[in-house]
Short mmCIF file of C-alpha atoms in Angstrom, two decimals:
data_model
loop_
_atom_site.label_atom_id
_atom_site.label_comp_id
_atom_site.label_asym_id
_atom_site.label_seq_id
_atom_site.Cartn_x
_atom_site.Cartn_y
_atom_site.Cartn_z
CA MET A 1 -167.03 -164.95 -13.45
CA ASN A 2 -166.73 -161.51 -11.91
CA GLN A 3 -163.13 -160.37 -11.52
CA PRO A 4 -162.02 -157.29 -9.57
CA LEU A 5 -162.00 -154.19 -11.71
CA GLN A 6 -158.90 -151.99 -12.15
CA ARG A 7 -159.13 -148.40 -13.26
CA SER A 8 -156.55 -146.98 -15.67
CA VAL A 9 -155.18 -143.45 -15.23
CA GLY A 10 -157.94 -141.90 -17.30
CA GLY A 11 -160.66 -143.39 -15.10
CA GLU A 12 -161.80 -145.90 -17.70
CA PRO A 13 -162.41 -149.41 -16.37
CA VAL A 14 -159.72 -151.97 -17.29
CA CYS A 15 -159.91 -155.73 -16.86
CA SER A 16 -157.27 -158.45 -16.88
CA GLN A 17 -156.43 -160.65 -19.89
CA GLY A 18 -159.34 -162.37 -21.59
CA LEU A 19 -161.98 -160.22 -19.95
CA ARG A 20 -163.71 -157.02 -20.92
CA PRO A 21 -165.63 -154.44 -18.83
CA LEU A 22 -169.38 -154.18 -19.07
CA CYS A 23 -170.91 -151.02 -17.60
CA SER A 24 -174.52 -150.15 -16.81
CA ALA A 25 -176.20 -147.20 -18.43
CA GLU A 26 -176.07 -144.16 -16.16
CA ARG A 27 -179.76 -143.67 -16.60
CA GLU A 28 -180.94 -146.82 -14.89
CA THR A 29 -178.57 -146.67 -11.95
CA LEU A 30 -179.34 -143.02 -11.17
CA GLY A 31 -176.21 -141.35 -12.43
CA VAL A 32 -173.63 -143.83 -11.21
CA ARG A 33 -171.88 -146.19 -13.62
CA GLU A 34 -171.47 -149.68 -12.27
CA CYS A 35 -169.00 -151.89 -14.14
CA THR A 36 -167.96 -155.55 -13.88
CA CYS A 37 -165.52 -157.68 -15.87
CA ILE A 38 -167.05 -160.44 -17.95
CA SER A 39 -165.58 -163.13 -20.13
CA ASP A 40 -164.59 -162.16 -23.66
CA GLU A 41 -166.15 -165.24 -25.20
CA SER A 42 -169.71 -164.07 -24.67
CA ASP A 43 -169.21 -161.41 -27.38
CA GLY A 44 -171.89 -162.41 -29.79
CA LEU A 45 -174.61 -162.83 -27.22
CA LEU A 46 -174.33 -159.35 -25.71
CA GLU A 47 -173.83 -157.07 -28.72
CA PHE A 48 -177.01 -155.69 -30.23
CA CYS A 49 -176.63 -154.25 -33.71
CA ASP A 50 -180.20 -153.12 -33.87
CA VAL A 51 -181.30 -151.33 -30.64
CA PRO A 52 -185.07 -150.79 -30.51
CA LEU A 53 -186.12 -147.14 -30.83
CA LYS A 54 -187.57 -146.91 -27.35
CA GLU A 55 -184.27 -147.60 -25.60
CA LYS A 56 -182.10 -145.24 -27.63
CA LYS A 57 -180.72 -142.15 -25.97
CA LEU A 58 -181.58 -138.75 -27.44
CA LEU A 59 -178.22 -138.20 -29.12
CA GLU A 60 -178.44 -141.60 -30.88
CA VAL A 61 -181.85 -140.96 -32.45
CA LYS A 62 -181.77 -139.91 -36.07
CA LEU A 63 -183.57 -136.72 -37.05
CA GLY A 64 -186.24 -138.51 -39.06
CA GLU A 65 -187.10 -140.73 -36.11
CA LEU A 66 -187.39 -137.81 -33.68
CA PRO A 67 -191.19 -137.29 -33.70
CA SER A 68 -191.89 -140.98 -33.17
CA TRP A 69 -189.22 -141.12 -30.42
CA ILE A 70 -190.84 -138.19 -28.59
CA LEU A 71 -194.28 -139.78 -28.85
CA MET A 72 -192.98 -143.04 -27.44
CA ARG A 73 -191.73 -141.41 -24.20
CA ASP A 74 -193.56 -142.14 -20.98
CA PHE A 75 -195.84 -139.17 -20.24
CA THR A 76 -197.76 -140.71 -17.36
CA PRO A 77 -197.44 -138.91 -13.98
CA SER A 78 -195.14 -141.62 -12.65
CA GLY A 79 -193.08 -141.39 -15.83
CA ILE A 80 -192.67 -137.65 -15.47
CA ALA A 81 -191.85 -138.03 -11.77
CA GLY A 82 -189.25 -140.62 -12.71
CA ALA A 83 -187.74 -138.24 -15.24
CA PHE A 84 -187.42 -135.49 -12.60
CA GLN A 85 -185.92 -137.94 -10.13
CA ARG A 86 -183.35 -139.18 -12.65
CA GLY A 87 -182.45 -135.62 -13.60
CA TYR A 88 -182.03 -134.63 -9.96
CA TYR A 89 -179.77 -137.57 -9.17
CA ARG A 90 -177.76 -137.05 -12.32
CA TYR A 91 -176.98 -133.47 -11.27
CA TYR A 92 -176.49 -134.38 -7.60
CA ASN A 93 -174.06 -137.23 -8.27
CA LYS A 94 -172.08 -135.23 -10.77
CA TYR A 95 -171.62 -131.94 -8.89
CA VAL A 96 -172.51 -132.31 -5.23
CA ASN A 97 -172.01 -135.91 -4.12
CA VAL A 98 -168.28 -135.96 -4.93
CA LYS A 99 -165.22 -136.09 -2.74
CA LYS A 100 -164.21 -132.47 -3.20
CA GLY A 101 -167.41 -130.66 -4.04
CA SER A 102 -167.09 -126.93 -4.64
CA ILE A 103 -169.36 -123.92 -4.55
CA ALA A 104 -170.15 -124.46 -8.24
CA GLY A 105 -172.70 -127.18 -7.49
CA LEU A 106 -174.84 -124.83 -5.41
CA SER A 107 -174.18 -121.72 -7.54
CA MET A 108 -175.48 -123.30 -10.72
CA VAL A 109 -178.76 -124.16 -9.01
CA LEU A 110 -179.14 -120.62 -7.67
CA ALA A 111 -178.27 -119.11 -11.06
CA ALA A 112 -180.95 -121.25 -12.70
CA TYR A 113 -183.41 -120.14 -10.01
CA VAL A 114 -182.63 -116.46 -10.68
CA PHE A 115 -182.99 -117.00 -14.43
CA LEU A 116 -186.36 -118.75 -14.06
CA ASN A 117 -187.65 -115.96 -11.83
CA TYR A 118 -186.50 -113.41 -14.39
CA CYS A 119 -188.42 -115.25 -17.11
CA ARG A 120 -191.48 -115.35 -14.87
CA SER A 121 -191.46 -111.60 -14.19
CA TYR A 122 -190.32 -110.46 -17.65
CA LYS A 123 -193.70 -109.00 -18.44
CA GLU A 124 -193.46 -106.44 -15.65
CA LEU A 125 -189.73 -105.84 -16.08
CA LYS A 126 -190.21 -105.00 -19.76
CA HIS A 127 -191.55 -101.58 -18.82
CA GLU A 128 -188.54 -100.65 -16.69
CA ARG A 129 -185.98 -100.64 -19.45
CA LEU A 130 -184.06 -97.40 -20.18
CA ARG A 131 -185.74 -96.63 -23.50
CA LYS A 132 -187.40 -93.53 -24.81
CA TYR A 133 -190.44 -95.42 -26.16
CA HIS A 134 -191.68 -98.54 -24.41
CA MET B 1 -192.77 -96.08 -9.92
CA ASN B 2 -195.45 -96.31 -7.22
CA GLU B 3 -197.23 -99.16 -8.93
CA ASN B 4 -193.98 -100.99 -9.60
CA LEU B 5 -192.79 -100.83 -6.01
CA PHE B 6 -195.30 -103.36 -4.73
CA THR B 7 -195.71 -105.59 -7.75
CA SER B 8 -192.77 -107.69 -6.63
CA PHE B 9 -194.81 -108.76 -3.61
CA THR B 10 -197.77 -110.16 -5.54
CA THR B 11 -198.19 -113.92 -5.48
CA PRO B 12 -196.70 -115.43 -8.63
CA VAL B 13 -199.31 -117.09 -10.78
CA ILE B 14 -198.55 -118.50 -14.21
CA LEU B 15 -201.51 -119.03 -16.56
CA GLY B 16 -203.78 -119.22 -13.52
CA LEU B 17 -201.75 -121.96 -11.84
CA PRO B 18 -200.19 -121.19 -8.48
CA LEU B 19 -196.46 -121.04 -9.10
CA VAL B 20 -196.03 -120.01 -5.48
CA THR B 21 -196.31 -123.68 -4.42
CA LEU B 22 -193.17 -124.53 -6.38
CA ILE B 23 -191.35 -121.52 -4.96
CA VAL B 24 -192.28 -122.48 -1.39
CA LEU B 25 -191.10 -126.06 -2.01
CA PHE B 26 -187.81 -125.01 -3.66
CA PRO B 27 -185.68 -124.60 -0.47
CA SER B 28 -186.23 -128.25 0.35
CA LEU B 29 -184.17 -129.13 -2.74
CA LEU B 30 -181.17 -127.41 -1.16
CA PHE B 31 -181.11 -129.68 1.90
CA PRO B 32 -180.27 -133.20 0.67
CA THR B 33 -180.57 -136.09 3.11
CA SER B 34 -178.05 -138.88 3.42
CA ASN B 35 -177.90 -142.12 5.36
CA ARG B 36 -174.12 -142.39 5.35
CA LEU B 37 -171.75 -141.71 8.21
CA VAL B 38 -169.28 -139.74 6.10
CA ASN B 39 -170.93 -137.52 3.51
CA ASN B 40 -169.95 -135.04 0.83
CA ARG B 41 -168.92 -131.51 1.86
CA PHE B 42 -172.32 -129.98 1.29
CA VAL B 43 -174.23 -132.40 3.51
CA THR B 44 -171.47 -132.39 6.15
CA LEU B 45 -171.60 -128.60 6.43
CA GLN B 46 -175.38 -128.64 6.79
CA GLN B 47 -175.33 -131.36 9.43
CA TRP B 48 -172.66 -129.50 11.41
CA MET B 49 -174.68 -126.28 11.30
CA LEU B 50 -177.88 -128.08 12.29
CA GLN B 51 -176.17 -129.74 15.23
CA LEU B 52 -174.80 -126.39 16.41
CA VAL B 53 -178.19 -124.71 16.22
CA SER B 54 -180.12 -127.54 17.84
CA LYS B 55 -177.69 -127.76 20.76
CA GLN B 56 -177.90 -124.02 21.31
CA MET B 57 -181.65 -123.88 21.12
CA MET B 58 -182.93 -127.06 22.72
CA SER B 59 -180.62 -127.26 25.73
CA ILE B 60 -182.95 -125.15 27.89
CA HIS B 61 -185.88 -127.52 27.53
CA ASN B 62 -186.77 -130.57 29.60
CA SER B 63 -187.42 -133.92 27.96
CA LYS B 64 -191.03 -133.00 27.17
CA GLY B 65 -190.00 -129.81 25.43
CA GLN B 66 -187.26 -131.59 23.49
CA THR B 67 -189.87 -133.60 21.60
CA TRP B 68 -190.40 -130.38 19.65
CA THR B 69 -186.81 -130.39 18.32
CA LEU B 70 -187.72 -131.61 14.84
CA MET B 71 -190.44 -129.00 14.49
CA LEU B 72 -188.29 -126.09 15.64
CA MET B 73 -185.27 -127.11 13.56
CA SER B 74 -187.38 -127.44 10.42
CA LEU B 75 -188.89 -124.05 11.22
CA ILE B 76 -185.58 -122.23 11.52
CA LEU B 77 -184.22 -123.93 8.40
CA PHE B 78 -187.30 -123.05 6.39
CA ILE B 79 -187.51 -119.41 7.44
CA GLY B 80 -183.74 -118.89 7.14
CA SER B 81 -183.46 -120.45 3.70
CA THR B 82 -186.58 -118.72 2.39
CA ASN B 83 -185.37 -115.32 3.58
CA LEU B 84 -181.89 -115.82 2.14
CA LEU B 85 -183.25 -117.00 -1.21
CA GLY B 86 -185.41 -113.88 -1.31
CA LEU B 87 -182.28 -111.75 -1.48
CA LEU B 88 -181.46 -113.11 -4.93
CA PRO B 89 -182.52 -110.80 -7.75
CA HIS B 90 -186.05 -111.11 -9.09
CA SER B 91 -187.01 -113.81 -6.63
CA PHE B 92 -190.23 -114.05 -4.65
CA THR B 93 -190.08 -114.37 -0.85
CA PRO B 94 -193.01 -116.27 0.64
CA THR B 95 -192.33 -114.87 4.11
CA THR B 96 -193.37 -111.39 2.95
CA GLN B 97 -196.94 -112.65 2.84
CA LEU B 98 -198.73 -112.12 6.14
CA SER B 99 -201.02 -115.06 5.41
CA MET B 100 -198.14 -117.48 5.42
CA ASN B 101 -196.53 -116.10 8.58
CA LEU B 102 -199.84 -116.21 10.41
CA GLY B 103 -200.20 -119.79 9.24
CA MET B 104 -196.86 -120.58 10.85
CA ALA B 105 -197.23 -118.53 14.02
CA ILE B 106 -200.77 -119.29 15.17
CA PRO B 107 -200.61 -123.13 15.18
CA LEU B 108 -197.21 -123.18 16.89
CA TRP B 109 -198.20 -120.68 19.57
CA ALA B 110 -201.58 -122.36 20.11
CA GLY B 111 -199.89 -125.75 20.40
CA ALA B 112 -197.53 -124.50 23.07
CA VAL B 113 -200.26 -122.72 25.06
CA ILE B 114 -202.77 -125.58 24.88
CA THR B 115 -200.07 -128.08 25.92
CA GLY B 116 -199.42 -125.85 28.93
CA PHE B 117 -203.09 -125.62 29.84
CA ARG B 118 -203.70 -129.34 29.52
CA ASN B 119 -200.66 -130.57 31.45
CA LYS B 120 -199.92 -127.84 33.97
CA THR B 121 -203.21 -125.98 34.33
CA LYS B 122 -202.44 -124.22 37.59
CA ALA B 123 -199.01 -123.04 36.49
CA SER B 124 -200.36 -121.81 33.14
CA LEU B 125 -203.10 -119.81 34.80
CA ALA B 126 -200.57 -118.45 37.27
CA HIS B 127 -198.71 -116.83 34.39
CA PHE B 128 -201.50 -114.30 34.16
CA LEU B 129 -200.51 -112.67 37.42
CA PRO B 130 -196.87 -111.67 38.03
CA GLN B 131 -195.52 -112.22 41.53
CA GLY B 132 -195.77 -109.49 44.13
CA THR B 133 -198.45 -107.27 42.59
CA PRO B 134 -200.43 -105.05 44.97
CA THR B 135 -204.00 -106.32 45.51
CA PRO B 136 -205.92 -103.35 44.01
CA LEU B 137 -204.05 -103.72 40.72
CA ILE B 138 -204.88 -107.42 40.24
CA PRO B 139 -207.96 -107.20 37.94
CA MET B 140 -206.31 -104.72 35.60
CA LEU B 141 -203.10 -106.73 35.46
CA VAL B 142 -204.93 -109.95 34.63
CA ILE B 143 -206.62 -108.20 31.72
CA ILE B 144 -203.30 -106.81 30.50
CA GLU B 145 -201.60 -110.19 30.75
CA THR B 146 -204.44 -111.84 28.81
CA ILE B 147 -204.13 -109.28 26.05
CA SER B 148 -200.37 -109.73 25.96
CA LEU B 149 -200.83 -113.48 25.68
CA PHE B 150 -203.21 -113.25 22.75
CA ILE B 151 -201.07 -110.74 20.95
CA GLN B 152 -198.09 -113.12 20.87
CA PRO B 153 -198.98 -114.95 17.61
CA MET B 154 -199.91 -111.70 15.90
CA ALA B 155 -196.61 -110.16 16.96
CA LEU B 156 -194.67 -113.20 15.73
CA ALA B 157 -196.26 -113.06 12.29
CA VAL B 158 -196.25 -109.30 11.83
CA ARG B 159 -192.65 -108.98 13.04
CA LEU B 160 -191.38 -111.38 10.38
CA THR B 161 -193.52 -109.91 7.59
CA ALA B 162 -192.68 -106.31 8.37
CA ASN B 163 -188.94 -106.86 8.71
CA ILE B 164 -188.52 -108.76 5.47
CA THR B 165 -190.90 -106.56 3.48
CA ALA B 166 -189.28 -103.37 4.76
CA GLY B 167 -185.82 -104.65 3.87
CA HIS B 168 -186.86 -105.56 0.34
CA LEU B 169 -188.59 -102.21 -0.17
CA LEU B 170 -185.52 -100.31 0.99
CA ILE B 171 -183.32 -102.23 -1.42
CA HIS B 172 -185.73 -101.47 -4.28
CA LEU B 173 -185.89 -97.77 -3.43
CA ILE B 174 -182.18 -97.20 -2.89
CA GLY B 175 -181.33 -99.23 -5.97
CA GLY B 176 -183.72 -97.15 -8.02
CA ALA B 177 -182.28 -93.97 -6.55
CA THR B 178 -178.72 -95.04 -7.46
CA LEU B 179 -179.78 -95.72 -11.03
CA ALA B 180 -181.56 -92.38 -11.34
CA LEU B 181 -178.66 -90.45 -9.80
CA MET B 182 -176.08 -91.91 -12.21
CA SER B 183 -176.91 -89.47 -14.97
CA ILE B 184 -177.25 -86.48 -12.61
CA SER B 185 -174.21 -86.69 -10.34
CA THR B 186 -171.80 -89.64 -10.23
CA THR B 187 -170.43 -88.88 -6.73
CA THR B 188 -173.86 -88.99 -5.13
CA ALA B 189 -174.54 -92.17 -7.05
CA LEU B 190 -171.38 -93.73 -5.59
CA ILE B 191 -172.40 -92.74 -2.07
CA THR B 192 -175.85 -94.24 -2.65
CA PHE B 193 -174.21 -97.37 -4.02
CA THR B 194 -172.14 -97.74 -0.84
CA ILE B 195 -175.34 -97.40 1.16
CA LEU B 196 -176.87 -100.11 -1.01
CA ILE B 197 -173.96 -102.48 -0.32
CA LEU B 198 -174.20 -101.88 3.44
CA LEU B 199 -177.94 -102.42 3.27
CA THR B 200 -177.50 -105.71 1.47
CA ILE B 201 -175.12 -106.92 4.16
CA LEU B 202 -177.70 -105.87 6.75
CA GLU B 203 -180.39 -107.75 4.88
CA PHE B 204 -178.35 -110.95 4.94
CA ALA B 205 -178.02 -110.59 8.68
CA VAL B 206 -181.70 -109.74 9.10
CA ALA B 207 -182.74 -112.78 7.09
CA MET B 208 -180.96 -115.09 9.47
CA ILE B 209 -181.74 -113.16 12.62
CA GLN B 210 -185.46 -113.12 11.92
CA ALA B 211 -185.49 -116.87 11.51
CA TYR B 212 -183.63 -117.21 14.78
CA VAL B 213 -185.94 -114.82 16.63
CA PHE B 214 -189.08 -116.52 15.39
CA THR B 215 -187.88 -119.92 16.45
CA LEU B 216 -186.48 -118.65 19.73
CA LEU B 217 -189.76 -117.07 20.73
CA VAL B 218 -191.71 -120.19 19.90
CA SER B 219 -189.28 -122.17 21.97
CA LEU B 220 -189.69 -119.68 24.82
CA TYR B 221 -193.44 -120.05 24.74
CA LEU B 222 -192.87 -123.78 24.79
CA HIS B 223 -190.53 -123.54 27.76
CA ASP B 224 -193.13 -121.64 29.70
CA ASN B 225 -195.68 -124.30 29.05
CA THR B 226 -193.85 -127.63 29.49
#
C-alpha cells in the first residue's frame, strides 16, 4: 500500500511506522530519485545479496572484475546514445533544473568547452610557449 | 607569428574526422526546451529574451510574413550564441567561415525574393524602379537596382564574416603586443592591456549586433516581398 512520503530535515525520505522507503536508482529515472513507502514485511523478497555484475554501478565493482564489467557494457550506437542522454539529464537535473539555479551550472559547461578546445589545439599552442628552445 | 595568426581560423579536424560538426551543434545544448508553465531560472530567462526579440522583430510583418518567425528566431539565436561562444579562449567560431555564412544568407534571401516574385509579381518587379525617376535615366537605374538586388546575399555573408574575423584578429594582435611589451616597458603594456579590455567589450557587443543585423536584413527583404 503506498503511503504519502515525508521528508526529514536532511532530505532523506521517511515513512510512518511499519513502512520503509524504497527509492529508484537515479540512472533509470534520468537523474531524479522517485521514492515510495512499502510495507516492512516484504523484506526478504526485495533484498538481493548477490547483484549480477551487469547491474552493478562502477563504484561497486571490484578491481578484479573491472575488465569483464567494461566488456559487458552496451557499446551499440543506441547504447552510447543512451549513455550520453543519461549523462546530460544527470547534469541538467542536478545543476540547472533546480529552484534556485545559479551561474555555476552554465559556467561549468563553458569551462569544459574551453578546456576541450585547448586540448584540441595543443599541438599548435605548444610552439608559442615562452621558452628558449622549443 | 604570421603563420600563427590565421591558424586559429582553420577548420578543426581530429584524426581526419570533422570536429567542426560537433562545434556547430554545441550551442544547441545551451538552449534547453521545457513543456512546463513555470520553469527553472535558466529556461525562464531564455524564454523572456526570446519573447522580447520576437515581438520587436516580427511586429512589422503581416500574417504571411509572420510564418517566418521560427526561422528568424532560430537564426538570431544561432548566430548570437555562436559569435558569443567564439569569444571564449581557444574556441573556434563557425561564423568566421565564409562558406557557412553564404550557406545561411543565400537560401534565406532567395526564399524571400522568390516568394515575392511568385505571389506579388508586379510589385516585386516594381521594386527595380524607384518612384519619380526621370525617363532618360530609367535603363541605367534598372541595371543598378538589379545589381543591388543580387549583391544582397553576398553582402549579408561577407558582412558577418568580415566583422567577426576582424574582431578576432584584432584581439590576437593586441594580445600578442601586450605580451611582447611586458618585458620592454610595463606602462605601455598597461595601456595596451586597457585597449584589449575595451576591445573585448566591443567584441561582445559586435557579436550580438551582427546577429541582430543579419536577421533584421533578412526580415526586411521578407517584408518587401510579402
